[in-house]
Amino acid sequence: MLRIGVLGSGKGSNMVAIARACAAGDIPARIVQVLSDVPEAGILERARELGLSADHVPPGKYRTKLDEEAERAYAGRLREAGVELVVLAGFMRVLKRDFLGAFPQRVINIHPSLLPSFPGLEAWKQALDHGVKVTGCTVHFVDEGVDSGPIIGQEAVVVLPEDTPATLHERIQVAERRLYPAVVGALAEGRISVAGRRTIWRR
Ligand code: GAR
């Protein structure tokens, strides 16, 4: 059983999808710790409803990243829980060396576009504004850049003429709830390796 730690700032639908896949026995993993930078985040409430250990950890003095002390606090909490894979699920802060160095090649993120298109905030809105006909979601390894690490998996979502930012984001999130558990499962089964920027899936 791969021990997973989840970091999130939002409502927690990806965390719930992964927790359900674990509980159903679909993937050989379990979530052992959920942490959030937002004390009232839905993800903490959802996690507690599922009986998971869930805590707010203060992010420190910056707005878009954790400060060094906070990075060490997050890494420390996850290490204490025996976490082997860190899953970012709507965690809205960039992680740097003090955190990533504690989990080399063991931090993954889901992003609501087909990277490298539309990194950063509100990627579904960026896609709509740009006028693309297809967008989607991407799971990737996390490096020190913004949404820039090696891509593990992607699912495409067609943009409809009547889409608003809200309807498009909703369909991307449906895709996310399929893609993320599948990727976590493949990692838990040891079926994914990395060669430079490319990842290789084994059956
Ligand atoms: C997801 O759509 C995820 O792709 C996005 O936040 C949402 C979290 O939803 N992440 C980012 O935009 C990161 N740059 P959730 O809290 O319901 O899982």
Coordinates of C-alpha atoms in Angstrom, one line a residue, residues 19-200:
A19 CA -9.8 8.4 -1.5
R20 CA -12.8 6.5 -3.1
A21 CA -10.6 4.6 -5.5
C22 CA -8.3 3.6 -2.6
A23 CA -11.3 2.5 -0.5
A24 CA -12.8 0.5 -3.4
G25 CA -9.5 -1.3 -3.7
D26 CA -9.1 0.0 -7.3
I27 CA -5.6 1.4 -6.5
P28 CA -3.1 -0.1 -4.0
A29 CA -2.7 3.1 -1.9
R30 CA -4.2 5.0 1.0
I31 CA -4.3 8.6 2.0
V32 CA -2.6 8.9 5.4
Q33 CA -2.5 12.7 5.7
V34 CA -4.4 15.7 4.2
L35 CA -2.9 19.3 4.7
S36 CA -4.3 22.7 3.7
D37 CA -3.0 26.2 3.8
V38 CA -6.6 27.5 4.0
P39 CA -8.2 26.8 7.5
E40 CA -11.8 26.7 6.2
A41 CA -11.0 24.8 2.9
G42 CA -13.6 22.2 1.9
I43 CA -10.9 19.6 1.4
L44 CA -10.3 19.4 5.2
E45 CA -14.0 19.0 5.8
R46 CA -14.4 16.3 3.1
A47 CA -11.3 14.5 4.4
R48 CA -12.6 14.4 8.0
E49 CA -15.9 13.1 6.7
L50 CA -14.0 10.2 5.2
G51 CA -12.2 9.6 8.5
L52 CA -8.8 10.9 7.2
S53 CA -6.3 12.9 9.3
A54 CA -6.7 16.5 8.0
D55 CA -5.0 19.6 9.3
H56 CA -4.5 23.3 8.5
V57 CA -0.8 24.2 8.4
P58 CA 0.0 28.0 8.2
P59 CA 1.7 28.9 4.9
G60 CA 3.8 31.7 6.3
K61 CA 4.4 35.2 5.1
Y62 CA 4.0 34.9 1.3
R63 CA 0.8 34.9 -0.8
T64 CA 1.7 32.5 -3.7
K65 CA 4.3 30.2 -2.1
L66 CA 5.1 28.7 1.4
D67 CA 7.9 30.4 3.3
E68 CA 10.9 28.3 4.2
E69 CA 9.7 27.5 7.7
A70 CA 6.3 26.5 6.3
E71 CA 7.9 24.3 3.7
R72 CA 9.8 22.5 6.4
A73 CA 6.7 22.2 8.5
Y74 CA 4.7 20.7 5.6
A75 CA 7.5 18.2 4.8
G76 CA 7.9 17.3 8.4
R77 CA 4.2 16.6 8.9
L78 CA 4.2 14.4 5.8
R79 CA 7.4 12.5 6.7
E80 CA 6.0 11.9 10.2
A81 CA 2.9 10.3 8.6
G82 CA 5.2 8.0 6.5
V83 CA 4.1 9.6 3.2
E84 CA 5.7 8.1 0.1
L85 CA 3.9 10.1 -2.6
V86 CA 2.7 13.8 -2.3
V87 CA -0.4 14.5 -4.3
L88 CA -1.2 18.2 -5.0
A89 CA -5.0 18.5 -5.5
G90 CA -5.9 22.2 -6.0
F91 CA -3.0 23.4 -3.8
M92 CA -2.6 27.0 -4.9
R93 CA 1.0 27.6 -3.8
V94 CA 4.2 27.0 -5.6
L95 CA 6.6 24.6 -3.8
K96 CA 10.4 25.2 -3.7
R97 CA 13.6 23.5 -2.7
D98 CA 13.0 22.9 1.0
F99 CA 9.9 20.9 0.3
L100 CA 10.7 19.3 -3.1
G101 CA 14.2 18.2 -1.8
A102 CA 12.4 16.1 0.9
F103 CA 10.4 14.2 -1.8
P104 CA 12.5 14.0 -4.9
Q105 CA 10.4 12.8 -7.9
R106 CA 7.6 12.0 -5.5
V107 CA 5.4 15.1 -5.8
I108 CA 2.6 15.2 -8.5
N109 CA 0.1 17.9 -9.4
I110 CA -3.1 18.1 -11.5
H111 CA -3.6 21.1 -13.7
P112 CA -6.8 22.1 -15.5
S113 CA -5.4 22.4 -19.1
L114 CA -3.3 20.4 -21.6
L115 CA 0.1 21.6 -20.5
P116 CA 2.3 23.3 -21.7
S117 CA -0.7 25.4 -22.8
F118 CA -2.1 27.7 -20.1
P119 CA 0.0 27.2 -17.0
G120 CA -0.9 29.3 -13.9
L121 CA -4.2 30.5 -12.6
E122 CA -7.7 29.8 -14.0
A123 CA -6.4 27.7 -16.9
W124 CA -9.9 26.9 -18.1
K125 CA -10.6 30.6 -18.5
Q126 CA -7.3 31.2 -20.3
A127 CA -8.3 28.4 -22.7
L128 CA -11.7 29.9 -23.4
D129 CA -10.3 33.4 -23.9
H130 CA -7.7 32.1 -26.3
G131 CA -10.4 30.3 -28.3
V132 CA -8.9 26.8 -28.3
K133 CA -11.3 24.0 -29.4
V134 CA -9.8 21.3 -27.2
T135 CA -8.4 21.7 -23.7
G136 CA -8.3 19.2 -20.8
C137 CA -6.3 18.3 -17.7
T138 CA -2.7 17.2 -17.0
V139 CA -1.0 15.3 -14.2
H140 CA 2.7 16.0 -14.0
F141 CA 5.7 15.7 -11.7
V142 CA 6.3 18.9 -9.8
D143 CA 9.6 20.8 -10.2
E144 CA 10.5 24.3 -9.1
G145 CA 8.7 25.9 -12.0
V146 CA 5.0 26.7 -12.4
D147 CA 3.2 23.6 -13.9
S148 CA 6.4 22.7 -15.8
G149 CA 7.5 19.2 -14.6
P150 CA 7.5 16.0 -16.7
I151 CA 3.9 15.1 -17.9
I152 CA 2.5 11.8 -16.7
G153 CA -1.0 11.8 -18.1
Q154 CA -3.5 13.9 -19.9
E155 CA -7.2 13.8 -20.8
A156 CA -8.7 16.0 -23.5
V157 CA -12.0 17.9 -23.1
V158 CA -13.8 19.5 -26.1
V159 CA -14.7 23.2 -25.8
L160 CA -18.4 23.7 -26.7
P161 CA -19.6 26.9 -28.4
E162 CA -22.0 27.6 -25.5
D163 CA -19.3 27.1 -22.8
T164 CA -18.8 29.6 -20.0
P165 CA -15.8 29.4 -17.7
A166 CA -17.9 27.6 -15.1
T167 CA -19.3 24.9 -17.5
L168 CA -15.9 24.3 -19.0
H169 CA -14.2 24.0 -15.6
E170 CA -16.9 21.6 -14.5
R171 CA -16.3 19.2 -17.5
I172 CA -12.6 19.4 -17.0
Q173 CA -13.1 18.4 -13.3
V174 CA -15.1 15.4 -14.4
A175 CA -12.0 14.4 -16.5
E176 CA -9.7 15.1 -13.6
R177 CA -11.6 12.7 -11.3
R178 CA -10.9 9.9 -13.9
L179 CA -7.3 10.9 -14.7
Y180 CA -5.9 11.5 -11.2
P181 CA -6.9 8.2 -9.6
A182 CA -5.6 6.3 -12.7
V183 CA -2.2 8.0 -12.5
V184 CA -1.9 7.5 -8.7
G185 CA -2.8 3.9 -9.2
A186 CA -0.2 3.4 -11.9
L187 CA 2.5 5.1 -9.7
A188 CA 1.4 2.9 -6.7
E189 CA 1.8 -0.2 -8.9
G190 CA 5.3 1.0 -9.9
R191 CA 4.3 1.1 -13.6
I192 CA 5.7 4.6 -14.3
S193 CA 9.3 5.6 -14.9
V194 CA 10.8 8.9 -15.9
A195 CA 13.4 9.4 -18.7
G196 CA 14.3 13.1 -18.9
R197 CA 11.0 14.9 -19.8
R198 CA 9.3 11.7 -20.9
T199 CA 7.4 9.3 -18.6
I200 CA 7.0 5.7 -19.6

